[in-house]
Coordinates of C-alpha atoms in Angstrom, one line a residue:
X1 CA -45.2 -16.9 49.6
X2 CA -46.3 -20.1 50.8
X3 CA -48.9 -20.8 53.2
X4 CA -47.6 -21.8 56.5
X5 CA -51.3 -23.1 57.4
X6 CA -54.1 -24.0 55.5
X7 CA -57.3 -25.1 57.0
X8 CA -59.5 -26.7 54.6
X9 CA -63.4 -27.3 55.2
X10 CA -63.9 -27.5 58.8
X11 CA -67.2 -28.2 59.7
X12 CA -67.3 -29.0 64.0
X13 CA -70.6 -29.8 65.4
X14 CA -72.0 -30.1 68.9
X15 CA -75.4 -31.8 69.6
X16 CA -78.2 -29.2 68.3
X17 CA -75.6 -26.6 66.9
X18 CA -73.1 -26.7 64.0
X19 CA -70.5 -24.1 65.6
X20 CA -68.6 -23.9 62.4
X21 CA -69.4 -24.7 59.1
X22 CA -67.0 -25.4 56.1
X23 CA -64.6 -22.7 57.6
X24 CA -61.4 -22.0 55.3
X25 CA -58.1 -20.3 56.5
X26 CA -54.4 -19.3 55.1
X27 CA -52.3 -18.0 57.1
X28 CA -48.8 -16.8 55.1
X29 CA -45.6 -18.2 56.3
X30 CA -44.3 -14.9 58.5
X31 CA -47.4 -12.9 58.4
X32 CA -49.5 -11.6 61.0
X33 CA -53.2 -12.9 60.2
X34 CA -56.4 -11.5 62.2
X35 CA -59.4 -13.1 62.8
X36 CA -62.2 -11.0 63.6
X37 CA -65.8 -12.0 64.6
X38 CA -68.4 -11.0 67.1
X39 CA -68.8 -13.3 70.5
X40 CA -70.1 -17.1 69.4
X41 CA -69.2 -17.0 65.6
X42 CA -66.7 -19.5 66.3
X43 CA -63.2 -17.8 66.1
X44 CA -62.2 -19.7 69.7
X45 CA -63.4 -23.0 68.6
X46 CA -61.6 -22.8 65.0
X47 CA -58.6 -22.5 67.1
X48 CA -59.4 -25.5 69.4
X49 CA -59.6 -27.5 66.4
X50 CA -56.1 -26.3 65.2
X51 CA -54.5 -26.4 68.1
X52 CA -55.7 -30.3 69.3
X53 CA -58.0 -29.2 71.9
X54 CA -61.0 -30.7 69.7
X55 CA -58.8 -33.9 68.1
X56 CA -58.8 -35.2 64.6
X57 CA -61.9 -36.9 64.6
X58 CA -64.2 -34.6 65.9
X59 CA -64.6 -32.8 63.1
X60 CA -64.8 -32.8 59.2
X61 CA -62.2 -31.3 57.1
X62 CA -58.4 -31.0 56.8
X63 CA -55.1 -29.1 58.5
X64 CA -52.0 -28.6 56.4
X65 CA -48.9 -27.3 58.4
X66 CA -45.4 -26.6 56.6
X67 CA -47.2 -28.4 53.8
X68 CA -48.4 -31.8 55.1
X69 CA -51.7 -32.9 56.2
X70 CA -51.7 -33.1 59.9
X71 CA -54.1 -34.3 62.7
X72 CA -53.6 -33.7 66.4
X73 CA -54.9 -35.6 69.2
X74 CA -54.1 -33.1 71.7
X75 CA -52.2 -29.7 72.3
X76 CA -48.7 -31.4 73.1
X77 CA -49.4 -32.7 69.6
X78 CA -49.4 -29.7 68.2
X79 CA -47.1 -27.9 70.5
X80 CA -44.8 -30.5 69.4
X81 CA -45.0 -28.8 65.4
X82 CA -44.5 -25.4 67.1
X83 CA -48.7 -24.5 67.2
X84 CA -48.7 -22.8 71.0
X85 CA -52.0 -20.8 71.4
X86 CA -52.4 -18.2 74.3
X87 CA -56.0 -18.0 75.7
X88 CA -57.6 -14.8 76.8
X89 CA -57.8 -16.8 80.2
X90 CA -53.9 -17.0 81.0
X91 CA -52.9 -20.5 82.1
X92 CA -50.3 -19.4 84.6
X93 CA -50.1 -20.8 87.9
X94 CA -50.4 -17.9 90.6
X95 CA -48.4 -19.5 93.3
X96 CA -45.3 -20.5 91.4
X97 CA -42.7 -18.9 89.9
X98 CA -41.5 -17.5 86.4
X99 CA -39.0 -20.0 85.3
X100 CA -41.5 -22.9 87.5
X101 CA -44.0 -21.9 85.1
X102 CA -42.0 -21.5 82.2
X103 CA -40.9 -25.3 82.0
X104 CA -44.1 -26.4 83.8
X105 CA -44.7 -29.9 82.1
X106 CA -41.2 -30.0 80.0
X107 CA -38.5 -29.3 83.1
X108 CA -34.8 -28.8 82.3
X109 CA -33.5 -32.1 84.3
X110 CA -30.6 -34.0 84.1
X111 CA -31.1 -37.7 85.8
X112 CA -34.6 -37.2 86.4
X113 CA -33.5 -34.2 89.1
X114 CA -34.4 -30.1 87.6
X115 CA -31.7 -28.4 86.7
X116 CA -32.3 -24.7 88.6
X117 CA -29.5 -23.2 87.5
X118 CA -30.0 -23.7 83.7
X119 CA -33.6 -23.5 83.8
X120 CA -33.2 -20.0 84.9
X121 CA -30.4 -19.3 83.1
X122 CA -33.0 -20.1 80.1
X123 CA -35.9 -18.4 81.4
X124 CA -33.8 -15.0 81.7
X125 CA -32.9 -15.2 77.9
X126 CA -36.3 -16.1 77.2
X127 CA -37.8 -12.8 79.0
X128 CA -34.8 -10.4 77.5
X129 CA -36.8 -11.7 74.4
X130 CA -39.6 -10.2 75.4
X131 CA -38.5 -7.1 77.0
X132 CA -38.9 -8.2 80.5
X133 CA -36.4 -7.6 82.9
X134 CA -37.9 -9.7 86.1
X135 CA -36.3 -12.2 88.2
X136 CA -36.7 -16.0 86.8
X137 CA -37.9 -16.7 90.8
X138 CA -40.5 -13.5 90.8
X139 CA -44.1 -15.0 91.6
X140 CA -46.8 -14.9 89.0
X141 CA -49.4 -13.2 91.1
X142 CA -46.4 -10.3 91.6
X143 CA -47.1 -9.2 88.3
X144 CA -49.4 -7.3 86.2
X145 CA -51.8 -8.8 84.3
X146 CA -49.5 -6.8 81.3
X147 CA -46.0 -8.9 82.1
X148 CA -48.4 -12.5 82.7
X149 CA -49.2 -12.2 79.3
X150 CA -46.0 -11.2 78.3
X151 CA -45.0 -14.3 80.3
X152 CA -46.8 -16.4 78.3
X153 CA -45.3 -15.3 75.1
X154 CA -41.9 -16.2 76.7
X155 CA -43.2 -20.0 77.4
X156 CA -44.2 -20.1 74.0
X157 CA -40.6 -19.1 72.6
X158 CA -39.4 -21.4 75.1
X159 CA -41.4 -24.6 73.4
X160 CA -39.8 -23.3 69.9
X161 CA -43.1 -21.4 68.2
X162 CA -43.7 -21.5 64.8
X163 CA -47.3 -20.7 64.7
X164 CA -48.3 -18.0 67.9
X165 CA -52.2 -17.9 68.6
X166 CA -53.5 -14.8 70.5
X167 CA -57.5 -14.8 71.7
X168 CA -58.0 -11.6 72.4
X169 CA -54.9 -10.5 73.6
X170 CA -55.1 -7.4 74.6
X171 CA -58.6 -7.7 76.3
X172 CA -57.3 -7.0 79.5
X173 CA -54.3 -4.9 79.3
X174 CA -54.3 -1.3 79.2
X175 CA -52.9 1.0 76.2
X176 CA -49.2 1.1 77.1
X177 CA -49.2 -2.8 77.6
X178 CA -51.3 -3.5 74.3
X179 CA -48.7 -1.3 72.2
X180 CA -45.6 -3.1 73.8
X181 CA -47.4 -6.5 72.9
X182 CA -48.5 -5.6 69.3
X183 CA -44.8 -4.3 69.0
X184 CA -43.6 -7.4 70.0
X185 CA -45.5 -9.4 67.4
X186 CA -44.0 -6.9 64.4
X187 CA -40.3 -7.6 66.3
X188 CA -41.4 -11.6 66.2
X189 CA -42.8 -11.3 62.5
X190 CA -39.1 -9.3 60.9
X191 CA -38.1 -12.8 62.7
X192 CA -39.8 -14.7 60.3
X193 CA -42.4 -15.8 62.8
X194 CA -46.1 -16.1 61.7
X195 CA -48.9 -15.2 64.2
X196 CA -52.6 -15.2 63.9
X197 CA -54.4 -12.8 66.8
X198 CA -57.9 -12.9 67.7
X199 CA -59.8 -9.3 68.4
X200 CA -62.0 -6.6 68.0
X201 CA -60.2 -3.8 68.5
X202 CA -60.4 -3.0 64.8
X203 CA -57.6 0.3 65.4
X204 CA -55.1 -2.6 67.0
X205 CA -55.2 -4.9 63.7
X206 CA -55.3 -2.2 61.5
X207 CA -51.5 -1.5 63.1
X208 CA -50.2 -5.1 62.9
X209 CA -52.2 -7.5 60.4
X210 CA -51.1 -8.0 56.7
X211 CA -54.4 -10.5 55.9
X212 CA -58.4 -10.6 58.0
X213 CA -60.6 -13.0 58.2
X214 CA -63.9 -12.4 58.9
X215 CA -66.3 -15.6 60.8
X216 CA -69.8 -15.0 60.8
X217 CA -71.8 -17.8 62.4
X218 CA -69.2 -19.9 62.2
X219 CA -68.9 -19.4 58.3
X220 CA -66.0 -17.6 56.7
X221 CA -67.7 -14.2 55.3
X222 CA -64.5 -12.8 53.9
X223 CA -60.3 -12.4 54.0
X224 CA -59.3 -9.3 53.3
X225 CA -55.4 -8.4 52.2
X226 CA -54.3 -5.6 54.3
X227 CA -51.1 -4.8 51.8
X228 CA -53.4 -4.8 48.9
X229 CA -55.9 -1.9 50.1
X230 CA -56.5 -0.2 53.0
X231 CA -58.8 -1.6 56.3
X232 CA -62.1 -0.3 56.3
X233 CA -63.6 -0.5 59.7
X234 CA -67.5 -0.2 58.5
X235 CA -66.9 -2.8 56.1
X236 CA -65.9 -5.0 58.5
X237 CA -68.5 -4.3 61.1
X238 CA -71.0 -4.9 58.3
X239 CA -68.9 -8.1 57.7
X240 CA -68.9 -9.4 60.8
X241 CA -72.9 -8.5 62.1
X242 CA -74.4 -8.6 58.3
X243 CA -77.6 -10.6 58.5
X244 CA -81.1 -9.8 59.0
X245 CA -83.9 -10.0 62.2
X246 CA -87.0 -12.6 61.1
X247 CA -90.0 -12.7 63.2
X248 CA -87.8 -14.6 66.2
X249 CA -89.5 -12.5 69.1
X250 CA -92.8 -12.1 70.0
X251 CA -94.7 -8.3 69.0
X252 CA -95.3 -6.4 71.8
X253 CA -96.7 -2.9 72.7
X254 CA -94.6 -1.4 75.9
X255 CA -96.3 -0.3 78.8
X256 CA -93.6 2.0 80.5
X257 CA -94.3 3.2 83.8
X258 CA -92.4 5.6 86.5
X259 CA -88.9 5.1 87.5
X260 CA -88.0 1.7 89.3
X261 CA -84.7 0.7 89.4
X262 CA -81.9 3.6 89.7
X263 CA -77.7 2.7 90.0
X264 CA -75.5 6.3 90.4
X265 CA -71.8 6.1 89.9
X266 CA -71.1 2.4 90.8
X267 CA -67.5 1.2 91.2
X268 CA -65.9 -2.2 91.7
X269 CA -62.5 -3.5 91.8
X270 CA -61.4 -7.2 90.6
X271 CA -62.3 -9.7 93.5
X272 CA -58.7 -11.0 93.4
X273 CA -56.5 -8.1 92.3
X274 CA -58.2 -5.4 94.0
X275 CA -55.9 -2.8 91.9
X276 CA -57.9 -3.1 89.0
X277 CA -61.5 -1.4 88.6
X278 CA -63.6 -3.8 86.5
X279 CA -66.4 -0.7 87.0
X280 CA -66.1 2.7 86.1
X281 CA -68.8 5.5 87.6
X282 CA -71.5 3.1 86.1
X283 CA -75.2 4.7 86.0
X284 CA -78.2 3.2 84.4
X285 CA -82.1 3.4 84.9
X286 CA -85.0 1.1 84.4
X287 CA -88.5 1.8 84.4
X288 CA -91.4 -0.3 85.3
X289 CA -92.7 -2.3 82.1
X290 CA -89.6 -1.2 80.1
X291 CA -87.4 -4.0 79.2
X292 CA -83.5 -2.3 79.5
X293 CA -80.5 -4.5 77.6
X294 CA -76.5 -4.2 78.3
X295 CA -74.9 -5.1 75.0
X296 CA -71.1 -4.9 75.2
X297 CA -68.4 -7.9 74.4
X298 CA -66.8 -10.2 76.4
X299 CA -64.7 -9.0 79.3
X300 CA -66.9 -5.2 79.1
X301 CA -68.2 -5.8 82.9
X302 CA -71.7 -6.4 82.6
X303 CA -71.9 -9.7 84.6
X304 CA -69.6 -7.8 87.1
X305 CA -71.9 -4.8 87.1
X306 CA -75.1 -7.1 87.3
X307 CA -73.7 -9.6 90.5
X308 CA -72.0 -6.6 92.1
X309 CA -75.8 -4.8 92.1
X310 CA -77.3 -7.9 93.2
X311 CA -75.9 -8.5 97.0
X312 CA -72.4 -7.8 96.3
X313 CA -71.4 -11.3 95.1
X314 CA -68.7 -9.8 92.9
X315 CA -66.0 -7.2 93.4
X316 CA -64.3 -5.4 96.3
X317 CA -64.5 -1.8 97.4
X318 CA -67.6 -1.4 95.7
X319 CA -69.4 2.0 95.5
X320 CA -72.1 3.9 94.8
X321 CA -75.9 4.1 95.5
X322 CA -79.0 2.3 94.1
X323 CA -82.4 3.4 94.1
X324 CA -85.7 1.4 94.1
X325 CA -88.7 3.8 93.5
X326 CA -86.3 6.5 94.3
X327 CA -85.2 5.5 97.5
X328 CA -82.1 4.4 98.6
X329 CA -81.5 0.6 99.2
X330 CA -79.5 -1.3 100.8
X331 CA -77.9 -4.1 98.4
X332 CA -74.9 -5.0 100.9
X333 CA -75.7 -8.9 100.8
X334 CA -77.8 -11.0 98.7
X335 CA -80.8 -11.6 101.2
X336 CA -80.7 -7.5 101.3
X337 CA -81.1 -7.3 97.5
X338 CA -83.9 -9.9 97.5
X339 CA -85.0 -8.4 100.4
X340 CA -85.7 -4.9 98.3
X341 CA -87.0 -6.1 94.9
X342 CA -84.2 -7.3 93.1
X343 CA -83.8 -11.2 91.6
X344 CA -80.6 -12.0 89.3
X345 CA -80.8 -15.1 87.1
X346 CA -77.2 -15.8 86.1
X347 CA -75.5 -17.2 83.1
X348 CA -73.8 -19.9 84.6
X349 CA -76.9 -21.5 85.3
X350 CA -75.4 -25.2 85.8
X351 CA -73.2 -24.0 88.6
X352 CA -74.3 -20.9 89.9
X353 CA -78.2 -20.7 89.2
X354 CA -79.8 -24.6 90.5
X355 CA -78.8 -27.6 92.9
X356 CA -78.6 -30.2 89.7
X357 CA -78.9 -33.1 92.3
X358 CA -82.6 -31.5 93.5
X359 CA -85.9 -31.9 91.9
X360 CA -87.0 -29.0 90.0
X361 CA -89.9 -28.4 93.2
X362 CA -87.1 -27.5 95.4
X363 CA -85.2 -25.3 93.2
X364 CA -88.2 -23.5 92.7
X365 CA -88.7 -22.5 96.6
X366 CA -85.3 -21.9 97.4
X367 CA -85.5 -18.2 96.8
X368 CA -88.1 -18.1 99.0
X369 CA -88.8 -20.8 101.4
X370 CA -90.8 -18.4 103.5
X371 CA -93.1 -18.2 100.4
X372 CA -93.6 -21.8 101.1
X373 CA -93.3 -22.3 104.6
X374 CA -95.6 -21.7 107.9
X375 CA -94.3 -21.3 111.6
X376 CA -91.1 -21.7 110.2
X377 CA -91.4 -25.0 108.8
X378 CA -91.7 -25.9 104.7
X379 CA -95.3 -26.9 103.8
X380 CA -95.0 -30.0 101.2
X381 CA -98.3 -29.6 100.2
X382 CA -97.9 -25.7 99.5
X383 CA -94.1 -26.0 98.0
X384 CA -95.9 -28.9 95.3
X385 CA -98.9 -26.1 94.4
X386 CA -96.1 -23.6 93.6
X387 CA -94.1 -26.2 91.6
X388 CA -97.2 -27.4 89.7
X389 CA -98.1 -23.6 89.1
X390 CA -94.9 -22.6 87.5
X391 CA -94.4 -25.5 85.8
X392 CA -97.8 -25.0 83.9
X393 CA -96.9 -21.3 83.6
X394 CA -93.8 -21.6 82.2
X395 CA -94.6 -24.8 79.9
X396 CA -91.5 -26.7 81.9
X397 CA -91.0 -29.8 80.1
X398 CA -90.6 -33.2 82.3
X399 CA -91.9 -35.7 83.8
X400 CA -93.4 -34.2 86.9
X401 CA -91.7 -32.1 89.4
X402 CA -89.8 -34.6 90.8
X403 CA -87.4 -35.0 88.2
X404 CA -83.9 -33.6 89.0
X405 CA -83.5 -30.8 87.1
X406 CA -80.0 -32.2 85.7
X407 CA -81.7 -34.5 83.4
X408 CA -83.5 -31.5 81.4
X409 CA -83.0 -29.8 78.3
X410 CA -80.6 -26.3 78.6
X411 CA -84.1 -24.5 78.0
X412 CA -86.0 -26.1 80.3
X413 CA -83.2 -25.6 83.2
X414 CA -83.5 -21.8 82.2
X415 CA -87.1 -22.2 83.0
X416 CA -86.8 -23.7 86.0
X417 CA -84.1 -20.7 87.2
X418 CA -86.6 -18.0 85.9
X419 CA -89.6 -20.0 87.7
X420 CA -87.1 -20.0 91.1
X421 CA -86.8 -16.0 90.7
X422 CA -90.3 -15.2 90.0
X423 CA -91.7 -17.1 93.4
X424 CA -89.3 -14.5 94.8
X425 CA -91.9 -12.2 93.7
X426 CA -89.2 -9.0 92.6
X427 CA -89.9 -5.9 91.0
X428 CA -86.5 -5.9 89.0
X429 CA -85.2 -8.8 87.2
X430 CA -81.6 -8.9 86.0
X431 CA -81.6 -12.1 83.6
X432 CA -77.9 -12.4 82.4
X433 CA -77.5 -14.0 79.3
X434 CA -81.1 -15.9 79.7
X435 CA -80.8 -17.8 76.4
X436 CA -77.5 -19.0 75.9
X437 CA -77.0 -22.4 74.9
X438 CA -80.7 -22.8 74.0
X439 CA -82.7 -23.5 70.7
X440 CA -84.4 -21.6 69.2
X441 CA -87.8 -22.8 69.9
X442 CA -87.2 -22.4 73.9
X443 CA -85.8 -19.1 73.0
X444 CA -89.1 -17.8 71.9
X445 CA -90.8 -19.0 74.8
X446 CA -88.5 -17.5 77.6
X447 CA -88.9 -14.0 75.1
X448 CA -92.5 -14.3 75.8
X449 CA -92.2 -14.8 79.4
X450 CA -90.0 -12.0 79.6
X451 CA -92.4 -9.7 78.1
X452 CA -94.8 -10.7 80.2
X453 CA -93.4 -9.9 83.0
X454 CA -93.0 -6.4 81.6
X455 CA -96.1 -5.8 80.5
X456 CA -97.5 -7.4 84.1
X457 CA -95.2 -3.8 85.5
X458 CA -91.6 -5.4 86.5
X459 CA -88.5 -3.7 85.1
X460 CA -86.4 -5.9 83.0
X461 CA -82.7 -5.7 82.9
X462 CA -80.9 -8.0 80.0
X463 CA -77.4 -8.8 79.6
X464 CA -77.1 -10.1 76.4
X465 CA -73.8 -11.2 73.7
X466 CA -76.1 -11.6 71.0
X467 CA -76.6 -8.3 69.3
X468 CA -79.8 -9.4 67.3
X469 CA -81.5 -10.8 70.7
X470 CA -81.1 -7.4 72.2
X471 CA -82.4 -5.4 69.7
X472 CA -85.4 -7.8 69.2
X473 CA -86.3 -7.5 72.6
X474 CA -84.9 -3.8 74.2
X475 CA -87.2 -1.2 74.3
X476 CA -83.5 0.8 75.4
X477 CA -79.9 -0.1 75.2
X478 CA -77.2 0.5 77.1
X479 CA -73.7 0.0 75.7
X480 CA -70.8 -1.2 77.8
X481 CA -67.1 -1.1 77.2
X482 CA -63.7 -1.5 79.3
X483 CA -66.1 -0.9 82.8
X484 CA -67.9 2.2 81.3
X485 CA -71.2 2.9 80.0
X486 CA -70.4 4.5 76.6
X487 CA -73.8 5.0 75.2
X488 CA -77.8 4.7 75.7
X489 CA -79.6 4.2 72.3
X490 CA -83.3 3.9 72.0
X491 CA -84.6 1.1 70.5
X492 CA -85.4 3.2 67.4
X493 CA -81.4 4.1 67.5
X494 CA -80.2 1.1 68.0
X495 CA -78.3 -0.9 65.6
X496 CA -75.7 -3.5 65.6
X497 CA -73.7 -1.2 63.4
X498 CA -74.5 1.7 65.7
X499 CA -73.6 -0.9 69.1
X500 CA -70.2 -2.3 67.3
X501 CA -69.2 1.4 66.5
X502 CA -70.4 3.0 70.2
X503 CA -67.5 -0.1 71.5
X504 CA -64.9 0.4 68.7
X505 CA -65.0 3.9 68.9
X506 CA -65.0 4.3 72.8
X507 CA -62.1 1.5 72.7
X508 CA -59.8 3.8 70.6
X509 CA -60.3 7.1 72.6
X510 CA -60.0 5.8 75.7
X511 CA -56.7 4.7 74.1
X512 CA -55.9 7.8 73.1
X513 CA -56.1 9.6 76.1

């Protein structure tokens, strides 16, 4: 069989990090081709590049489609050749319509006026396609997150796919909804239709995929023909986490004290559709001096878990009881939480975690102006010591405190974020992802301020998406999956073979049941 798409050496960089590096791919003309990798190895931006979100130019290396060399400039170029991709993030609009939504950008008009009637006329053929039986004028937000995606699918018929793209496809849908789409593909497939799917839920492309490929730090580490021998699941765990730990974080000894930080059965629900519980009985424990990580993949509910802890800035109808030196808390609001010990540095730190416009003194204080104020009223003098201090502390790079904290490096806004939660003064400190989209040199130094922190008594809670990161730094793990805690490893037991199997495994029985 030919191939229906060949990607030939792509190499895509961005400043300070090559994000994929001579990648090769074949995808069979009416196959189903996986691509499996963990989080960052650069299966999401390999599919940008195909599908002319990245355009020719931005990156080395060649696409052949149906045979000829092609390069997009954006993705109505490649929707054009039949190439439609469907993110994990749906692009639906809420507020509109099935059949609005289906022609959203190419409308069915005659004259330059939309044609309703034919429009829907279309749109029902396109969902009988897909096996859904909903009005064409039935609002997006009226449907389960199951039918969106199925929705989606439908569009993608309707713009005459030759090539389907699914990232992580069935990341949000429960068992009966992931088997009715992975059906659909094998339907699509007898119709001669070729599909490449994104995932890691090993159990779901052992069902549909006749070829893998395995991306390892944004490399291709292997392609394995399914119809030639049989998926092995630990080979391609070992494929997709095979590389070794160097001396990238700092030695240190724990010092683990008495019980600090306590959370028993914790539940949340989705801030928009509150039918869906993003947490499931969650309970975890952190010490003082122990450093605690959360691996889990994307979409697990770890930055849910983390902001619905920290003042309830996630999640409805949340539940459950925390403990701070084994009394209850009350973390109902976010001055409450700092209020009893708890600081959260998040991961969107650009939006979320500092005023860009400000100078880096004031978005140190702002956690705690009363740190820096008396009668009331901010002390200058006072708010500059603390700057200065942390700025020395923390080895801040700039050109005084002054300087808006927009203009720094990544790793030095990370700084400035931990430096803001630190003059808060708490006992536990949820850092949430703390070193993505930093180098590696800055890495090291935020590891070392995190241990110190430990060893100076403060329970440490990490959320992390690169595996290696927390075993290097964790003196125990927690693994999360789907909303549940599905194992605790010691550092001694943890693995990233032993982490990837905890979430594969858990995947597939709760599945099964």
């Amino acid at each position: 069989m030919a191939p229906i798409l060949e990607m030939r050496g792509i190499t895509k960089t961005f400043p300070g990090v090559k994000a994929l590096d001579n990648v090769n791919l074949s995808v069979q003309a009416g196959e189903i081709h996986a691509i499996c990798g963990e989080n960052g190895a650069g299966k999401s931006t390999l599919m940008k590049v195909l599908s002319g979100v990245y355009p020719h130019g931005t990156y080395e290396g060649d696409i052949h489609f149906e045979n000829e060399v092609r390069s997009f400039k954006d993705i109505a170029d490649s929707e054009k050749l039949g190439i439609i991709i469907i993110h994990q993030e749906l692009a639906l609009v809420p507020l509109l319509s099935i059949a609005e939504n289906m022609f959203l950008g190419n409308e069915m008009a005659k004259w330059g006026v939309i044609d309703w009637d034919a429009a829907h006329a279309r749109t029902r053929e396109l969902l009988a396609q897909v096996g859904l039986k909903e009005s064409p004028m039935t609002l997006i937000k009226d449907l389960g997150i199951g039918k969106q995606q199925l929705v989606e699918i439908a569009k993608a018929l309707a713009k005459k796919v030759r090539l389907l793209i699914l990232d992580e496809p069935t990341a949000s849908l429960n068992e009966s909804d992931s088997q009715a789409l992975l059906d659909l593909l094998l339907e699509f497939k007898k119709q001669g239709m070729s599909s490449i799917i994104i995932s890691h839920k090993l159990n779901e492309i052992a069902r549909v995929a006749d070829s893998i490929t395995v991306i390892r730090d944004g490399t291709t580490v292997s392609t394995i023909d399914c119809r030639a021998e049989p998926i092995s699941e630990d080979r391609i765990i070992r494929d997709m986490v095979g590389r070794s730990l160097e001396d990238r974080y700092p030695k240190r000894v724990p010092k683990i004290g008495e019980m600090l930080f306590e959370v028993k059965d914790w539940n949340a629900y989705h801030h928009l559709n509150s039918s869906r519980q993003v947490l499931k009985n969650v309970s975890l424990n952190v010490r003082r001096g122990e450093i605690v990580g959360i691996a889990g993949l994307m979409g697990a509910g770890r930055t849910e878990l983390a902001m619905s802890v920290f003042g309830r800035s996630y999640g409805r109808n949340v539940s459950g009881e925390v403990r701070m030196s084994g009394k209850p808390v009350d973390v109902s609001t976010i001055n409450r939480a700092i209020d009893a010990g708890i600081a959260y540095v998040t991961e969107d730190r650009k939006h979320l975690g500092l005023i860009l416009s400000d100078d880096i003194k004031q978005n140190i204080s702002l956690a705690n102006l009363e740190g820096v104020s008396s009668g009331g009223i901010i002390d200058p003098h006072k708010e500059q010591e603390v700057a200065e201090d942390y700025r020395r502390q923390l080895k801040i790079r700039s050109s005084g405190i002054l300087q808006k904290t927009l203009n720094l490096s990544g790793g030095n806004q990370q700084k400035v974020v931990l430096s803001k939660w630190l003059f808060s003064n708490p006992d536990l400190l949820i850092l949430d992802e703390p070193t993505r989209g930093i180098d590696v040199g800055a890495k090291f130094e935020i590891y070392s301020i995190i241990n110190k922190l430990a060893d100076e008594g403060k329970a440490v809670l990490m959320i992390s998406s690169e595996m290696p990161e927390l075993l290097g730094m964790c003196d125990r793990i927690y693994v999360m999956n789907e909303g549940r805690i599905v194992a605790e490893m010691t550092a001694a037991e943890a693995s990233q073979e032993n982490i990837m199997r905890a979430i594969i495994r858990s995947g597939a029985q709760t599945h099964e049941h």
